[in-house]
Amino acid sequence: MRFSFQDYISIKIHKTDLLLTSLIKTRLEPFNLAPEQNLIMMLLWEKDGLSQHQLIEPLEKDKTNIARMASNLEKKGFIKRVHCKDDRRSVRLYLTPAGRNLGEQVIPVTEEFNQLVSKGLTEDELRELERILAKINDNVRPEF
């Protein structure tokens, strides 16, 4: 049996991802913050001083991507990268005053965005969605 275009779950997920990314990009643009950079900032607003290595797992990015995004955030003046004295290969990221101030502006935007995305969904539906997405991620995650 051959699927039609509308039958592919991957296409449906991709369309949703494009809509979500486009909307959050528009909402973050006034703050000079890209959606992926915002993910790093959100983690730092929760816990300042994380190492670049500690960002790899929650963001599912390789160390090169993390380093590039951190460099761009540093150039914008939102974070400061500090090499650890004990291990020069390890780099910790710290919010600057501008980065902390940015959080006061951006966190409400991301919370409003999350409310919009989950509008009309029950707690049970959100848990089910998380379960289904985790299953899909496991299906397509490369095995190393």
Tab-separated table of C-alpha atoms in Angstrom:
chain	number	residue	atom	x	y	z
A	1	MET	CA	0.000	0.000	0.000
A	2	ARG	CA	1.316	3.390	-0.943
A	3	PHE	CA	0.830	6.447	1.287
A	4	SER	CA	-0.479	9.715	-0.067
A	5	PHE	CA	1.230	12.984	0.843
A	6	GLN	CA	-1.297	13.663	3.618
A	7	ASP	CA	-0.717	10.261	5.239
A	8	TYR	CA	2.920	10.779	6.257
A	9	ILE	CA	3.195	11.581	9.964
A	10	SER	CA	6.668	13.000	9.361
A	11	ILE	CA	5.219	15.623	6.992
A	12	LYS	CA	2.572	16.592	9.552
A	13	ILE	CA	5.229	16.981	12.249
A	14	HIS	CA	7.443	18.958	9.858
A	15	LYS	CA	4.609	21.373	9.013
A	16	THR	CA	3.954	21.928	12.719
A	17	ASP	CA	7.658	22.473	13.378
A	18	LEU	CA	7.843	25.072	10.591
A	19	LEU	CA	4.851	26.947	12.032
A	20	LEU	CA	6.247	26.860	15.575
A	21	THR	CA	9.730	27.930	14.493
A	22	SER	CA	8.414	30.760	12.335
A	23	LEU	CA	6.219	32.108	15.115
A	24	ILE	CA	8.855	31.986	17.871
A	25	LYS	CA	11.445	33.471	15.514
A	26	THR	CA	9.133	36.429	14.912
A	27	ARG	CA	8.508	36.862	18.639
A	28	LEU	CA	12.216	36.706	19.532
A	29	GLU	CA	13.408	38.954	16.703
A	30	PRO	CA	12.966	42.226	18.657
A	31	PHE	CA	15.386	40.843	21.261
A	32	ASN	CA	18.126	39.967	18.734
A	33	LEU	CA	17.771	36.321	19.715
A	34	ALA	CA	17.453	33.304	17.418
A	35	PRO	CA	15.250	30.406	18.595
A	36	GLU	CA	18.216	28.063	19.110
A	37	GLN	CA	20.136	30.735	21.014
A	38	ASN	CA	17.076	31.201	23.192
A	39	LEU	CA	17.294	27.549	24.214
A	40	ILE	CA	20.773	28.136	25.654
A	41	MET	CA	19.581	31.290	27.389
A	42	MET	CA	16.592	29.476	28.895
A	43	LEU	CA	18.912	26.884	30.421
A	44	LEU	CA	21.200	29.617	31.780
A	45	TRP	CA	18.252	31.561	33.210
A	46	GLU	CA	17.393	28.374	35.100
A	47	LYS	CA	20.995	27.728	36.195
A	48	ASP	CA	23.767	30.173	35.429
A	49	GLY	CA	27.313	28.884	34.957
A	50	LEU	CA	26.604	25.703	33.026
A	51	SER	CA	29.457	24.275	30.995
A	52	GLN	CA	29.119	24.030	27.235
A	53	HIS	CA	29.321	20.255	27.688
A	54	GLN	CA	26.282	20.324	30.007
A	55	LEU	CA	24.214	21.838	27.162
A	56	ILE	CA	24.850	18.995	24.705
A	57	GLU	CA	22.306	16.539	26.107
A	58	PRO	CA	19.310	18.808	26.807
A	59	LEU	CA	19.702	20.567	23.450
A	60	GLU	CA	20.714	17.445	21.514
A	61	LYS	CA	23.433	19.407	19.716
A	62	ASP	CA	27.064	18.542	19.178
A	63	LYS	CA	29.833	20.478	20.901
A	64	THR	CA	30.670	22.422	17.735
A	65	ASN	CA	27.113	23.758	17.435
A	66	ILE	CA	27.020	24.637	21.140
A	67	ALA	CA	30.354	26.466	20.855
A	68	ARG	CA	29.156	28.413	17.790
A	69	MET	CA	25.885	29.449	19.450
A	70	ALA	CA	27.717	30.414	22.655
A	71	SER	CA	30.194	32.487	20.660
A	72	ASN	CA	27.334	34.354	18.971
A	73	LEU	CA	25.619	34.976	22.321
A	74	GLU	CA	28.905	36.290	23.711
A	75	LYS	CA	29.308	38.663	20.739
A	76	LYS	CA	25.815	39.976	21.466
A	77	GLY	CA	26.856	40.636	25.056
A	78	PHE	CA	24.358	38.207	26.652
A	79	ILE	CA	26.868	35.730	28.093
A	80	LYS	CA	30.510	35.477	29.035
A	81	ARG	CA	32.505	32.308	28.328
A	82	VAL	CA	35.067	31.414	30.989
A	83	HIS	CA	37.666	28.662	30.684
A	84	CYS	CA	37.848	26.546	33.832
A	85	LYS	CA	41.118	26.873	35.719
A	86	ASP	CA	41.275	23.129	36.423
A	87	ASP	CA	40.525	22.080	32.830
A	88	ARG	CA	41.236	24.600	30.062
A	89	ARG	CA	39.165	22.526	27.631
A	90	SER	CA	36.051	23.091	29.751
A	91	VAL	CA	34.164	26.346	29.173
A	92	ARG	CA	31.446	27.663	31.478
A	93	LEU	CA	28.799	30.113	30.346
A	94	TYR	CA	27.728	32.961	32.606
A	95	LEU	CA	24.995	35.496	32.055
A	96	THR	CA	26.078	39.115	31.763
A	97	PRO	CA	23.900	41.853	33.258
A	98	ALA	CA	22.463	42.326	29.740
A	99	GLY	CA	21.729	38.587	29.580
A	100	ARG	CA	19.929	38.626	32.927
A	101	ASN	CA	17.936	41.680	31.849
A	102	LEU	CA	17.055	39.920	28.608
A	103	GLY	CA	15.535	37.080	30.618
A	104	GLU	CA	13.138	39.484	32.311
A	105	GLN	CA	11.868	40.426	28.850
A	106	VAL	CA	12.037	37.094	27.023
A	107	ILE	CA	10.783	34.631	29.647
A	108	PRO	CA	7.259	36.130	29.558
A	109	VAL	CA	7.321	35.866	25.740
A	110	THR	CA	8.298	32.177	25.872
A	111	GLU	CA	5.691	31.466	28.553
A	112	GLU	CA	3.008	33.159	26.450
A	113	PHE	CA	4.190	31.164	23.426
A	114	ASN	CA	3.955	27.906	25.391
A	115	GLN	CA	0.426	28.802	26.528
A	116	LEU	CA	-0.586	29.498	22.924
A	117	VAL	CA	0.865	26.206	21.694
A	118	SER	CA	-0.804	24.150	24.417
A	119	LYS	CA	-4.127	26.031	24.384
A	120	GLY	CA	-7.067	23.653	24.585
A	121	LEU	CA	-4.928	20.637	25.486
A	122	THR	CA	-5.598	18.844	28.754
A	123	GLU	CA	-2.827	17.693	31.089
A	124	ASP	CA	-3.517	14.124	29.959
A	125	GLU	CA	-3.241	15.133	26.288
A	126	LEU	CA	0.048	16.947	26.960
A	127	ARG	CA	1.471	13.866	28.724
A	128	GLU	CA	0.277	11.670	25.838
A	129	LEU	CA	1.844	14.037	23.314
A	130	GLU	CA	5.155	13.883	25.206
A	131	ARG	CA	4.945	10.080	25.264
A	132	ILE	CA	4.232	9.863	21.532
A	133	LEU	CA	6.964	12.352	20.596
A	134	ALA	CA	9.467	10.471	22.776
A	135	LYS	CA	8.533	7.255	20.976
A	136	ILE	CA	8.982	8.906	17.561
A	137	ASN	CA	12.334	10.365	18.673
A	138	ASP	CA	13.478	6.930	19.799
A	139	ASN	CA	12.449	5.497	16.435
A	140	VAL	CA	14.569	7.931	14.460
A	141	ARG	CA	17.438	8.699	16.857
A	142	PRO	CA	20.667	7.318	15.458
A	143	GLU	CA	22.198	4.422	17.325
A	144	PHE	CA	25.790	5.054	18.392
